[in-house]
Amino acid sequence: EAGVVQSPRYKIIEKKQPVAFWCNPISGHNTLYWYRQNLGQGPELLIRYENEEAVDDSQLPKDRFSAERLKGVDSTLKIQPAELGDSAVYLCASSFNSGETQYFGPGTRLLVL
Amino acid sequence: TQLLEQSPQFLSIQEGENLTVYCNSSSVFSSLQWYRQEPGEGPVLLVTVVTGGEVKKLKRLTFQFGDARKDSSLHITAAQPGDTGLYLCAGARAAGNKLTFGGGTRVLVKP
């Protein structure tokens, strides 16, 4: 069975440019998470979806970040405009239901120049 | 300030040696998880502990949850180069609640 798929794996952009990340969760998983992991630190939750509903987006910087999970399957995370401090690994995870084991994708490494 | 503090931040040992990684907090968690993350990959769950004082073993890895459910440790016996990676602890304050990760301990096992 395929795991969580993320693309692109790497992205280099100049500051003020927009960028988007895509995540395909494990089939049948209702809950989807986006995390940001800064260098040398643990992941921090940005947003959690239950099906297509965002149920926890308290840590999402809403002035420049947006996310969607149309149809409750795939999800995209967008940054517009990107800032230097956004350089990090963006991880997507999914679980069958909230509170159950989370399975992580390989992440997208973003470098903002 | 992280809710979960991991120590040490970095550990370099020779193959065959033992090591212990600690995860501490002033908060009580309903459950605590340990993950290992290798370069270029996402974290992979190793174990979940839910009962104060609980000890779980996974081959050469021993995980312990503190009696007060505020801290945990991971002990590796006879470490091997394949144990190299970033070890992360993560706690949930309540069932179904979001996970809060520690800062991680980077372990390097040299052959």
mmCIF file of C-alpha atoms in Angstrom:
data_model
loop_
_atom_site.group_PDB
_atom_site.id
_atom_site.type_symbol
_atom_site.label_atom_id
_atom_site.label_comp_id
_atom_site.label_asym_id
_atom_site.label_seq_id
_atom_site.Cartn_x
_atom_site.Cartn_y
_atom_site.Cartn_z
ATOM 1 C CA GLU A 1 0.000 0.000 0.000
ATOM 2 C CA ALA A 2 1.346 3.443 -0.894
ATOM 3 C CA GLY A 3 2.262 5.755 1.912
ATOM 4 C CA VAL A 4 1.702 9.475 2.115
ATOM 5 C CA VAL A 5 2.870 11.120 -1.098
ATOM 6 C CA GLN A 6 4.176 14.658 -1.232
ATOM 7 C CA SER A 7 5.383 16.817 -4.077
ATOM 8 C CA PRO A 8 7.576 18.471 -4.916
ATOM 9 C CA ARG A 9 10.355 17.009 -2.767
ATOM 10 C CA TYR A 10 12.460 20.143 -3.079
ATOM 11 C CA LYS A 11 11.664 23.728 -3.962
ATOM 12 C CA ILE A 12 13.904 26.773 -4.218
ATOM 13 C CA ILE A 13 12.270 30.147 -4.712
ATOM 14 C CA GLU A 14 13.059 33.804 -4.252
ATOM 15 C CA LYS A 15 11.401 35.720 -1.470
ATOM 16 C CA LYS A 16 8.044 37.273 -2.254
ATOM 17 C CA GLN A 17 7.267 34.483 -4.735
ATOM 18 C CA PRO A 18 4.327 32.118 -4.194
ATOM 19 C CA VAL A 19 4.793 28.396 -3.604
ATOM 20 C CA ALA A 20 2.450 25.435 -3.246
ATOM 21 C CA PHE A 21 2.868 21.967 -1.809
ATOM 22 C CA TRP A 22 0.701 18.962 -2.537
ATOM 23 C CA CYS A 23 -0.137 15.953 -0.378
ATOM 24 C CA ASN A 24 -1.943 12.704 -1.139
ATOM 25 C CA PRO A 25 -2.751 10.868 2.109
ATOM 26 C CA ILE A 26 -3.030 7.140 2.629
ATOM 27 C CA SER A 27 -6.238 5.847 1.075
ATOM 28 C CA GLY A 28 -9.091 5.812 3.565
ATOM 29 C CA HIS A 29 -7.454 8.168 6.050
ATOM 30 C CA ASN A 30 -9.894 10.814 7.163
ATOM 31 C CA THR A 31 -7.491 13.054 9.064
ATOM 32 C CA LEU A 32 -4.734 15.023 7.357
ATOM 33 C CA TYR A 33 -2.053 17.157 9.001
ATOM 34 C CA TRP A 34 0.414 19.735 7.734
ATOM 35 C CA TYR A 35 3.522 20.323 9.856
ATOM 36 C CA ARG A 36 6.508 22.620 9.491
ATOM 37 C CA GLN A 37 9.892 21.398 10.667
ATOM 38 C CA ASN A 38 12.656 23.957 11.039
ATOM 39 C CA LEU A 39 16.248 22.830 10.889
ATOM 40 C CA GLY A 40 17.272 21.016 14.051
ATOM 41 C CA GLN A 41 13.784 21.096 15.544
ATOM 42 C CA GLY A 42 10.740 18.874 15.833
ATOM 43 C CA PRO A 43 7.670 19.273 13.619
ATOM 44 C CA GLU A 44 5.083 21.898 14.539
ATOM 45 C CA LEU A 45 1.465 21.476 13.516
ATOM 46 C CA LEU A 46 0.154 24.071 11.073
ATOM 47 C CA ILE A 47 -3.299 22.702 10.312
ATOM 48 C CA ARG A 48 -5.388 19.562 10.798
ATOM 49 C CA TYR A 49 -8.269 18.435 8.598
ATOM 50 C CA GLU A 50 -11.083 16.067 9.438
ATOM 51 C CA ASN A 51 -12.241 15.087 5.951
ATOM 52 C CA GLU A 52 -12.593 18.452 4.175
ATOM 53 C CA GLU A 53 -13.015 20.542 7.338
ATOM 54 C CA ALA A 54 -10.111 22.387 8.928
ATOM 55 C CA VAL A 55 -10.587 21.679 12.646
ATOM 56 C CA ASP A 56 -7.350 23.137 13.991
ATOM 57 C CA ASP A 57 -5.591 25.940 12.133
ATOM 58 C CA SER A 58 -4.553 27.975 15.153
ATOM 59 C CA GLN A 59 -0.853 27.774 14.252
ATOM 60 C CA LEU A 60 -1.284 28.638 10.576
ATOM 61 C CA PRO A 61 0.004 32.164 9.735
ATOM 62 C CA LYS A 62 -3.121 33.196 7.919
ATOM 63 C CA ASP A 63 -1.723 36.378 6.442
ATOM 64 C CA ARG A 64 0.393 34.415 3.986
ATOM 65 C CA PHE A 65 -0.460 30.731 4.381
ATOM 66 C CA SER A 66 -3.554 28.988 3.075
ATOM 67 C CA ALA A 67 -4.581 25.377 2.770
ATOM 68 C CA GLU A 68 -7.397 23.401 1.284
ATOM 69 C CA ARG A 69 -8.569 19.814 1.175
ATOM 70 C CA LEU A 70 -11.247 19.716 -1.443
ATOM 71 C CA LYS A 71 -13.266 16.482 -1.524
ATOM 72 C CA GLY A 72 -11.552 15.395 1.684
ATOM 73 C CA VAL A 73 -8.664 13.585 0.020
ATOM 74 C CA ASP A 74 -5.695 15.480 -1.452
ATOM 75 C CA SER A 75 -4.540 18.703 0.129
ATOM 76 C CA THR A 76 -2.498 21.716 -0.912
ATOM 77 C CA LEU A 77 -0.630 24.174 1.269
ATOM 78 C CA LYS A 78 0.215 27.545 -0.221
ATOM 79 C CA ILE A 79 2.487 30.382 0.855
ATOM 80 C CA GLN A 80 2.077 33.768 -0.772
ATOM 81 C CA PRO A 81 4.324 35.654 -0.595
ATOM 82 C CA ALA A 82 7.161 33.557 0.780
ATOM 83 C CA GLU A 83 9.628 35.043 3.260
ATOM 84 C CA LEU A 84 13.168 33.991 4.128
ATOM 85 C CA GLY A 85 11.970 32.573 7.442
ATOM 86 C CA ASP A 86 9.651 30.151 5.661
ATOM 87 C CA SER A 87 12.624 27.974 4.696
ATOM 88 C CA ALA A 88 11.875 24.623 6.319
ATOM 89 C CA VAL A 89 10.635 21.112 5.643
ATOM 90 C CA TYR A 90 6.876 20.921 5.211
ATOM 91 C CA LEU A 91 5.556 17.535 6.285
ATOM 92 C CA CYS A 92 2.160 16.049 5.547
ATOM 93 C CA ALA A 93 0.758 13.230 7.668
ATOM 94 C CA SER A 94 -2.481 11.289 7.708
ATOM 95 C CA SER A 95 -4.307 9.025 10.131
ATOM 96 C CA PHE A 96 -7.432 6.913 9.884
ATOM 97 C CA ASN A 97 -9.095 9.126 12.454
ATOM 98 C CA SER A 98 -7.953 11.923 14.747
ATOM 99 C CA GLY A 99 -5.839 10.649 17.620
ATOM 100 C CA GLU A 100 -4.772 7.508 15.830
ATOM 101 C CA THR A 101 -1.319 6.713 14.486
ATOM 102 C CA GLN A 102 -0.035 9.357 12.116
ATOM 103 C CA TYR A 103 1.889 8.336 9.015
ATOM 104 C CA PHE A 104 4.213 10.956 7.614
ATOM 105 C CA GLY A 105 5.213 11.694 4.066
ATOM 106 C CA PRO A 106 8.841 12.440 3.115
ATOM 107 C CA GLY A 107 8.286 16.184 3.215
ATOM 108 C CA THR A 108 8.960 19.101 0.886
ATOM 109 C CA ARG A 109 12.177 20.969 1.513
ATOM 110 C CA LEU A 110 11.667 24.659 0.858
ATOM 111 C CA LEU A 111 14.510 27.121 0.508
ATOM 112 C CA VAL A 112 13.617 30.774 0.167
ATOM 113 C CA LEU A 113 16.449 32.965 -1.142
ATOM 114 C CA THR B 1 10.191 27.390 24.899
ATOM 115 C CA GLN B 2 9.247 23.879 23.878
ATOM 116 C CA LEU B 3 6.636 22.028 25.883
ATOM 117 C CA LEU B 4 8.735 18.874 25.550
ATOM 118 C CA GLU B 5 12.466 19.157 26.158
ATOM 119 C CA GLN B 6 14.725 16.460 24.788
ATOM 120 C CA SER B 7 18.251 15.786 25.937
ATOM 121 C CA PRO B 8 20.874 15.533 24.801
ATOM 122 C CA GLN B 9 20.434 17.381 21.531
ATOM 123 C CA PHE B 10 23.212 15.364 19.916
ATOM 124 C CA LEU B 11 24.838 12.063 20.784
ATOM 125 C CA SER B 12 27.747 10.366 19.037
ATOM 126 C CA ILE B 13 28.757 6.877 20.141
ATOM 127 C CA GLN B 14 30.623 3.834 18.883
ATOM 128 C CA GLU B 15 28.866 0.728 17.650
ATOM 129 C CA GLY B 16 28.094 -1.608 20.554
ATOM 130 C CA GLU B 17 27.702 1.116 23.178
ATOM 131 C CA ASN B 18 24.467 1.900 24.982
ATOM 132 C CA LEU B 19 22.647 5.228 24.949
ATOM 133 C CA THR B 20 19.702 6.906 26.618
ATOM 134 C CA VAL B 21 17.623 9.792 25.320
ATOM 135 C CA TYR B 22 15.357 11.783 27.624
ATOM 136 C CA CYS B 23 12.104 13.629 27.043
ATOM 137 C CA ASN B 24 10.900 15.899 29.840
ATOM 138 C CA SER B 25 7.998 18.220 30.465
ATOM 139 C CA SER B 26 6.226 20.023 33.274
ATOM 140 C CA SER B 27 2.907 18.995 31.722
ATOM 141 C CA VAL B 28 1.029 15.722 31.995
ATOM 142 C CA PHE B 29 0.378 13.816 28.792
ATOM 143 C CA SER B 30 -2.286 11.212 28.131
ATOM 144 C CA SER B 31 0.101 9.458 25.777
ATOM 145 C CA LEU B 32 3.614 9.857 24.515
ATOM 146 C CA GLN B 33 5.138 8.631 21.296
ATOM 147 C CA TRP B 34 8.671 8.120 20.050
ATOM 148 C CA TYR B 35 9.597 8.532 16.395
ATOM 149 C CA ARG B 36 12.773 8.059 14.383
ATOM 150 C CA GLN B 37 13.431 10.296 11.406
ATOM 151 C CA GLU B 38 16.124 9.602 8.846
ATOM 152 C CA PRO B 39 17.548 12.254 6.509
ATOM 153 C CA GLY B 40 15.173 13.121 3.705
ATOM 154 C CA GLU B 41 12.289 11.213 5.231
ATOM 155 C CA GLY B 42 9.374 11.865 7.534
ATOM 156 C CA PRO B 43 9.223 10.620 11.138
ATOM 157 C CA VAL B 44 8.296 6.955 11.630
ATOM 158 C CA LEU B 45 6.468 5.882 14.768
ATOM 159 C CA LEU B 46 8.410 3.514 17.024
ATOM 160 C CA VAL B 47 6.142 3.195 20.051
ATOM 161 C CA THR B 48 3.241 4.740 21.981
ATOM 162 C CA VAL B 49 3.106 4.656 25.794
ATOM 163 C CA VAL B 50 -0.064 5.543 27.645
ATOM 164 C CA THR B 51 0.226 4.290 31.233
ATOM 165 C CA GLY B 52 2.390 5.906 33.924
ATOM 166 C CA GLY B 53 5.379 3.668 34.655
ATOM 167 C CA GLU B 54 4.860 1.681 31.475
ATOM 168 C CA VAL B 55 7.887 0.014 29.907
ATOM 169 C CA LYS B 56 7.869 -1.217 26.332
ATOM 170 C CA LYS B 57 10.605 -3.065 24.506
ATOM 171 C CA LEU B 58 11.218 -3.156 20.785
ATOM 172 C CA LYS B 59 14.198 -5.427 20.145
ATOM 173 C CA ARG B 60 17.185 -3.433 21.485
ATOM 174 C CA LEU B 61 15.071 -0.344 22.259
ATOM 175 C CA THR B 62 13.456 0.130 25.679
ATOM 176 C CA PHE B 63 10.917 2.893 26.230
ATOM 177 C CA GLN B 64 9.713 4.066 29.618
ATOM 178 C CA PHE B 65 6.900 6.451 30.536
ATOM 179 C CA GLY B 66 7.341 8.258 33.835
ATOM 180 C CA ASP B 67 5.007 7.474 36.718
ATOM 181 C CA ALA B 68 3.544 10.980 36.561
ATOM 182 C CA ARG B 69 3.268 10.845 32.752
ATOM 183 C CA LYS B 70 5.439 13.949 32.389
ATOM 184 C CA ASP B 71 8.608 12.362 31.082
ATOM 185 C CA SER B 72 9.918 9.459 29.080
ATOM 186 C CA SER B 73 13.175 7.818 28.119
ATOM 187 C CA LEU B 74 14.461 5.755 25.245
ATOM 188 C CA HIS B 75 17.347 3.374 25.886
ATOM 189 C CA ILE B 76 19.208 1.601 23.094
ATOM 190 C CA THR B 77 21.358 -1.380 23.964
ATOM 191 C CA ALA B 78 24.357 -2.292 21.818
ATOM 192 C CA ALA B 79 23.715 0.460 19.299
ATOM 193 C CA GLN B 80 24.291 -0.250 15.610
ATOM 194 C CA PRO B 81 24.973 2.150 12.727
ATOM 195 C CA GLY B 82 21.415 1.521 11.549
ATOM 196 C CA ASP B 83 20.176 3.229 14.723
ATOM 197 C CA THR B 84 21.546 6.526 13.454
ATOM 198 C CA GLY B 85 18.828 9.138 13.080
ATOM 199 C CA LEU B 86 16.815 11.888 14.717
ATOM 200 C CA TYR B 87 14.759 10.606 17.643
ATOM 201 C CA LEU B 88 11.660 12.632 18.419
ATOM 202 C CA CYS B 89 9.261 12.365 21.318
ATOM 203 C CA ALA B 90 5.722 13.679 20.933
ATOM 204 C CA GLY B 91 2.962 14.004 23.497
ATOM 205 C CA ALA B 92 -0.796 14.334 23.365
ATOM 206 C CA ARG B 93 -2.482 16.225 26.208
ATOM 207 C CA ALA B 94 -5.750 14.331 25.699
ATOM 208 C CA ALA B 95 -7.012 11.476 23.613
ATOM 209 C CA GLY B 96 -7.485 12.657 20.061
ATOM 210 C CA ASN B 97 -5.622 15.862 20.772
ATOM 211 C CA LYS B 98 -2.843 17.198 18.611
ATOM 212 C CA LEU B 99 0.714 16.016 19.073
ATOM 213 C CA THR B 100 3.379 18.329 20.452
ATOM 214 C CA PHE B 101 6.886 17.337 19.409
ATOM 215 C CA GLY B 102 10.139 17.762 21.269
ATOM 216 C CA GLY B 103 13.158 19.273 19.577
ATOM 217 C CA GLY B 104 14.713 15.893 18.841
ATOM 218 C CA THR B 105 17.947 14.119 19.661
ATOM 219 C CA ARG B 106 20.295 13.440 16.800
ATOM 220 C CA VAL B 107 22.060 10.102 17.300
ATOM 221 C CA LEU B 108 25.138 9.061 15.360
ATOM 222 C CA VAL B 109 26.423 5.516 15.773
ATOM 223 C CA LYS B 110 29.860 5.106 14.300
ATOM 224 C CA PRO B 111 31.012 1.687 13.046
#
